[in-house]
Amino acid sequence: MFFFLGIKKLRTSLPQQIVLNICFALLGLYISFLAGIDQAHNYIPCVIFGALIHFFTLAAMTWMSVEAMNMYLLFVKIFNAQMNYFMIKASLIGWGVYLLSLYLSALCYHRIHIPTVNTVSQIRHRQFFTPECWV
């Protein structure tokens, strides 16, 4: 990945740009997973890392779909296969749609699932409370 970033000639073609975005999405997924795996006992970091894992997983799958679309355009639709502003559209879909989705789901989750001291103590008393961070 650093090799792609260091040499500008490698970043000029569309397939390399898509692969670089897949690499960034997977890198974000791996880093957020490794940093958040020990945050099961803390509520706020657990929610933050769960949201990051959710976002980067969806972004990586979307960028893989963008790569499949690009390969379809290159191999199957040979004539008139160029799409105007393909990378801008792909970036908006690959990063922006799920960022908006994450923001809206965080707003809904924040209003519904904020544990209070009373509910947490009741759950612990009944031994339904598990210290895992459910993503």
Coordinates of N, CA and C in Angstrom, one line a residue:
M1 N 0.8 -1.2 0.0 CA 0.0 0.0 0.0 C 0.9 1.2 0.0
F2 N 1.9 1.2 0.8 CA 2.8 2.4 0.8 C 3.6 2.5 -0.5
F3 N 3.8 1.4 -1.2 CA 4.4 1.4 -2.5 C 3.5 2.1 -3.5
F4 N 2.2 1.8 -3.4 CA 1.3 2.5 -4.3 C 1.2 4.0 -4.0
L5 N 1.3 4.4 -2.7 CA 1.2 5.8 -2.4 C 2.5 6.5 -2.7
G6 N 3.6 5.8 -2.7 CA 4.9 6.5 -3.0 C 5.1 6.8 -4.5
I7 N 4.6 5.9 -5.4 CA 4.8 6.1 -6.8 C 3.5 6.6 -7.5
K8 N 3.6 7.8 -8.0 CA 2.4 8.4 -8.5 C 1.9 7.7 -9.8
K9 N 2.8 7.2 -10.6 CA 2.5 6.5 -11.8 C 1.5 5.3 -11.6
L10 N 1.7 4.7 -10.4 CA 0.9 3.5 -10.1 C -0.6 3.9 -9.7
R11 N -0.7 5.1 -9.3 CA -2.1 5.6 -8.9 C -2.9 6.2 -10.0
T12 N -2.4 6.3 -11.2 CA -3.1 7.0 -12.2 C -4.2 6.2 -12.9
S13 N -4.1 4.8 -12.9 CA -5.2 4.1 -13.6 C -6.3 3.8 -12.6
L14 N -7.4 3.5 -13.1 CA -8.6 3.3 -12.4 C -8.6 2.0 -11.5
P15 N -8.2 0.9 -12.1 CA -8.1 -0.3 -11.2 C -7.2 -0.2 -10.0
Q16 N -6.1 0.5 -10.2 CA -5.2 0.7 -9.0 C -5.8 1.6 -8.0
Q17 N -6.6 2.6 -8.4 CA -7.2 3.5 -7.4 C -8.3 2.7 -6.6
I18 N -9.0 1.8 -7.3 CA -10.0 1.0 -6.6 C -9.3 0.0 -5.7
V19 N -8.3 -0.6 -6.1 CA -7.5 -1.5 -5.2 C -7.0 -0.8 -4.0
L20 N -6.5 0.4 -4.2 CA -6.0 1.2 -3.0 C -7.1 1.6 -2.1
N21 N -8.3 1.8 -2.5 CA -9.5 2.1 -1.7 C -9.9 0.8 -0.9
I22 N -9.8 -0.3 -1.6 CA -10.1 -1.6 -0.9 C -9.1 -1.8 0.2
C23 N -7.8 -1.5 -0.1 CA -6.8 -1.7 0.9 C -7.0 -0.8 2.1
F24 N -7.4 0.5 1.9 CA -7.7 1.4 3.0 C -8.8 0.9 3.8
A25 N -9.9 0.4 3.2 CA -11.0 -0.1 3.9 C -10.7 -1.3 4.8
L26 N -9.9 -2.2 4.2 CA -9.5 -3.4 5.0 C -8.5 -3.0 6.1
L27 N -7.6 -2.0 5.8 CA -6.7 -1.6 6.9 C -7.5 -1.0 8.0
G28 N -8.5 -0.1 7.7 CA -9.3 0.5 8.8 C -10.0 -0.6 9.5
L29 N -10.5 -1.6 8.8 CA -11.2 -2.7 9.5 C -10.3 -3.5 10.5
Y30 N -9.1 -3.8 10.0 CA -8.1 -4.5 10.8 C -7.7 -3.7 12.0
I31 N -7.4 -2.4 11.8 CA -6.9 -1.6 12.9 C -8.0 -1.4 14.0
S32 N -9.3 -1.1 13.5 CA -10.4 -0.9 14.4 C -10.7 -2.2 15.2
F33 N -10.6 -3.4 14.5 CA -10.8 -4.6 15.2 C -9.7 -4.9 16.3
L34 N -8.5 -4.7 15.9 CA -7.4 -5.0 16.9 C -7.4 -4.0 18.0
A35 N -7.7 -2.7 17.7 CA -7.7 -1.7 18.8 C -9.0 -1.9 19.7
G36 N -10.1 -2.4 19.2 CA -11.3 -2.5 19.9 C -11.6 -3.8 20.6
I37 N -10.7 -4.8 20.3 CA -11.0 -6.1 20.8 C -11.0 -6.2 22.4
D38 N -10.2 -5.4 23.0 CA -10.1 -5.4 24.5 C -11.1 -4.4 25.1
Q39 N -12.0 -3.8 24.4 CA -12.9 -2.8 24.9 C -14.2 -3.3 25.3
A40 N -14.3 -4.6 25.6 CA -15.6 -5.2 25.9 C -16.3 -4.7 27.2
H41 N -15.5 -4.3 28.1 CA -16.0 -3.9 29.4 C -16.4 -2.4 29.5
N42 N -16.0 -1.6 28.5 CA -16.2 -0.2 28.5 C -17.3 0.1 27.4
Y43 N -18.4 0.7 27.9 CA -19.6 0.9 27.0 C -19.3 1.8 25.8
I44 N -18.8 3.0 26.0 CA -18.6 4.0 24.9 C -17.5 3.5 23.9
P45 N -16.3 3.0 24.3 CA -15.4 2.5 23.3 C -15.9 1.3 22.6
C46 N -16.7 0.5 23.2 CA -17.3 -0.7 22.6 C -18.2 -0.3 21.5
V47 N -19.0 0.7 21.7 CA -20.0 1.2 20.7 C -19.2 1.9 19.5
I48 N -18.2 2.6 19.9 CA -17.4 3.3 18.8 C -16.7 2.3 17.9
F49 N -16.0 1.4 18.5 CA -15.3 0.4 17.7 C -16.2 -0.6 17.0
G50 N -17.4 -0.8 17.6 CA -18.4 -1.6 16.9 C -18.9 -0.9 15.6
A51 N -19.1 0.4 15.7 CA -19.5 1.2 14.6 C -18.4 1.3 13.5
L52 N -17.2 1.4 14.0 CA -16.1 1.5 13.0 C -15.9 0.1 12.3
I53 N -16.1 -0.9 13.0 CA -16.0 -2.3 12.3 C -17.1 -2.4 11.3
H54 N -18.3 -2.0 11.7 CA -19.4 -2.1 10.8 C -19.2 -1.2 9.6
F55 N -18.7 0.0 9.7 CA -18.5 0.9 8.6 C -17.5 0.3 7.7
F56 N -16.3 -0.1 8.2 CA -15.2 -0.5 7.3 C -15.5 -1.9 6.7
T57 N -16.3 -2.7 7.3 CA -16.8 -4.0 6.6 C -17.6 -3.6 5.4
L58 N -18.6 -2.8 5.6 CA -19.5 -2.4 4.5 C -18.7 -1.7 3.4
A59 N -17.8 -0.8 3.8 CA -17.0 -0.1 2.8 C -16.1 -1.0 2.0
A60 N -15.5 -2.0 2.6 CA -14.7 -3.0 1.9 C -15.5 -3.8 0.9
M61 N -16.7 -4.2 1.4 CA -17.6 -5.0 0.5 C -18.0 -4.1 -0.7
T62 N -18.3 -2.9 -0.4 CA -18.8 -2.0 -1.5 C -17.6 -1.7 -2.5
W63 N -16.4 -1.6 -2.0 CA -15.3 -1.4 -2.9 C -15.0 -2.6 -3.7
M64 N -15.3 -3.8 -3.2 CA -15.1 -5.0 -4.0 C -16.2 -5.1 -5.1
S65 N -17.4 -4.6 -4.7 CA -18.4 -4.5 -5.8 C -18.1 -3.5 -6.8
V66 N -17.5 -2.4 -6.5 CA -17.0 -1.4 -7.4 C -16.0 -2.0 -8.4
E67 N -15.1 -2.8 -7.8 CA -14.1 -3.5 -8.6 C -14.7 -4.4 -9.6
A68 N -15.8 -5.1 -9.1 CA -16.5 -6.1 -10.0 C -17.2 -5.3 -11.1
M69 N -17.8 -4.2 -10.8 CA -18.4 -3.3 -11.8 C -17.4 -2.8 -12.8
N70 N -16.2 -2.5 -12.4 CA -15.2 -2.0 -13.3 C -14.7 -3.1 -14.2
M71 N -14.5 -4.3 -13.6 CA -14.1 -5.5 -14.5 C -15.2 -5.8 -15.5
Y72 N -16.5 -5.7 -15.1 CA -17.6 -5.9 -16.0 C -17.5 -5.0 -17.2
L73 N -17.3 -3.7 -16.8 CA -17.2 -2.7 -17.9 C -16.0 -2.9 -18.8
L74 N -14.9 -3.4 -18.2 CA -13.7 -3.6 -19.0 C -13.8 -4.9 -19.9
F75 N -14.3 -6.0 -19.4 CA -14.3 -7.2 -20.1 C -15.5 -7.6 -20.9
V76 N -16.7 -7.1 -20.4 CA -17.9 -7.5 -21.1 C -18.4 -6.4 -22.0
K77 N -18.5 -5.2 -21.5 CA -19.0 -4.0 -22.3 C -17.7 -3.3 -22.8
I78 N -17.2 -3.8 -23.9 CA -16.0 -3.3 -24.4 C -16.2 -1.9 -25.1
F79 N -17.3 -1.8 -25.8 CA -17.5 -0.5 -26.5 C -18.4 0.4 -25.7
N80 N -18.1 1.6 -25.6 CA -18.8 2.6 -24.8 C -18.8 2.2 -23.3
A81 N -17.7 1.7 -22.8 CA -17.7 1.3 -21.5 C -17.3 2.4 -20.5
Q82 N -16.9 3.5 -21.0 CA -16.5 4.6 -20.1 C -17.7 5.2 -19.4
M83 N -17.6 5.4 -18.1 CA -18.6 6.1 -17.4 C -18.0 7.5 -17.0
N84 N -18.8 8.5 -17.1 CA -18.3 9.8 -16.7 C -18.2 9.9 -15.2
Y85 N -17.0 10.4 -14.7 CA -16.8 10.6 -13.3 C -17.0 9.3 -12.5
F86 N -16.5 8.2 -13.0 CA -16.7 6.9 -12.3 C -16.1 6.9 -10.9
M87 N -14.9 7.4 -10.8 CA -14.2 7.3 -9.5 C -14.9 8.2 -8.4
I88 N -15.4 9.3 -8.9 CA -16.1 10.2 -7.9 C -17.4 9.6 -7.5
K89 N -18.2 9.0 -8.4 CA -19.4 8.3 -8.0 C -19.1 7.1 -7.1
A90 N -18.0 6.3 -7.5 CA -17.7 5.2 -6.7 C -17.2 5.6 -5.3
S91 N -16.5 6.7 -5.1 CA -16.1 7.2 -3.8 C -17.3 7.6 -3.0
L92 N -18.2 8.3 -3.6 CA -19.4 8.7 -2.9 C -20.2 7.5 -2.4
I93 N -20.3 6.5 -3.2 CA -21.0 5.3 -2.8 C -20.2 4.5 -1.8
G94 N -18.9 4.3 -2.1 CA -18.1 3.4 -1.3 C -17.8 4.0 0.1
W95 N -17.7 5.3 0.3 CA -17.4 5.8 1.6 C -18.6 6.6 2.2
G96 N -19.3 7.4 1.3 CA -20.3 8.3 1.8 C -21.6 7.7 2.2
V97 N -22.1 6.7 1.5 CA -23.4 6.2 1.8 C -23.4 5.5 3.1
Y98 N -22.3 4.7 3.4 CA -22.3 4.0 4.7 C -21.9 5.0 5.8
L99 N -21.2 6.1 5.5 CA -21.0 7.0 6.6 C -22.3 7.7 7.0
L100 N -23.2 8.0 6.1 CA -24.5 8.5 6.4 C -25.3 7.5 7.1
S101 N -25.2 6.2 6.7 CA -26.0 5.1 7.3 C -25.5 5.0 8.8
L102 N -24.2 5.0 9.0 CA -23.6 4.9 10.3 C -24.1 6.0 11.2
Y103 N -24.1 7.2 10.7 CA -24.5 8.4 11.4 C -26.0 8.3 11.9
L104 N -26.8 7.9 10.9 CA -28.3 7.7 11.3 C -28.5 6.6 12.2
S105 N -27.8 5.5 12.1 CA -28.0 4.4 13.0 C -27.4 4.7 14.4
A106 N -26.3 5.5 14.4 CA -25.8 6.0 15.7 C -26.8 6.9 16.4
L107 N -27.5 7.7 15.7 CA -28.5 8.6 16.3 C -29.6 7.8 16.9
C108 N -30.1 6.8 16.1 CA -31.2 6.0 16.6 C -30.7 5.1 17.8
Y109 N -29.6 4.5 17.7 CA -29.0 3.7 18.8 C -28.8 4.5 20.1
H110 N -28.3 5.7 19.9 CA -28.0 6.6 21.0 C -29.3 6.9 21.8
R111 N -30.4 7.1 21.1 CA -31.6 7.5 21.8 C -32.3 6.4 22.4
I112 N -32.1 5.2 21.9 CA -32.9 4.0 22.4 C -32.1 3.2 23.5
H113 N -30.8 3.0 23.3 CA -30.0 2.0 24.0 C -29.0 2.6 25.0
I114 N -29.3 3.7 25.6 CA -28.4 4.3 26.6 C -28.7 3.6 27.9
P115 N -27.8 2.8 28.5 CA -28.1 2.1 29.7 C -28.0 3.1 30.9
T116 N -28.9 3.0 31.8 CA -28.8 3.8 33.0 C -28.2 2.9 34.1
V117 N -27.8 3.6 35.2 CA -27.3 2.8 36.3 C -28.3 1.8 36.9
N118 N -29.5 2.2 36.9 CA -30.5 1.3 37.5 C -30.7 0.1 36.6
T119 N -30.8 0.2 35.3 CA -31.0 -0.9 34.4 C -29.8 -1.8 34.4
V120 N -28.6 -1.3 34.4 CA -27.4 -2.1 34.4 C -27.3 -2.9 35.7
S121 N -27.6 -2.3 36.9 CA -27.6 -3.0 38.1 C -28.7 -4.1 38.2
Q122 N -29.8 -3.8 37.6 CA -30.9 -4.9 37.5 C -30.4 -6.0 36.7
I123 N -29.8 -5.7 35.5 CA -29.4 -6.8 34.7 C -28.3 -7.6 35.3
R124 N -27.3 -6.9 36.0 CA -26.3 -7.7 36.7 C -26.8 -8.5 37.8
H125 N -27.8 -8.0 38.5 CA -28.4 -8.8 39.6 C -29.0 -10.1 39.1
R126 N -29.6 -10.0 37.9 CA -30.3 -11.2 37.3 C -29.3 -12.1 36.5
Q127 N -28.1 -11.7 36.4 CA -27.0 -12.3 35.8 C -27.3 -12.6 34.3
F128 N -27.9 -11.6 33.7 CA -28.1 -11.6 32.2 C -27.0 -10.8 31.5
F129 N -26.2 -10.1 32.3 CA -25.2 -9.2 31.8 C -24.0 -10.0 31.4
T130 N -23.5 -9.9 30.2 CA -22.3 -10.5 29.8 C -21.3 -9.4 29.4
P131 N -20.0 -9.6 29.6 CA -19.1 -8.5 29.4 C -18.6 -8.4 27.9
E132 N -19.3 -9.1 27.0 CA -18.9 -9.1 25.6 C -19.4 -7.8 25.0
C133 N -18.6 -7.4 24.0 CA -19.1 -6.2 23.2 C -19.8 -6.8 22.0
W134 N -21.1 -6.7 21.9 CA -21.8 -7.2 20.8 C -21.8 -6.2 19.7
V135 N -21.3 -6.5 18.5 CA -21.3 -5.6 17.4 C -22.6 -5.7 16.6

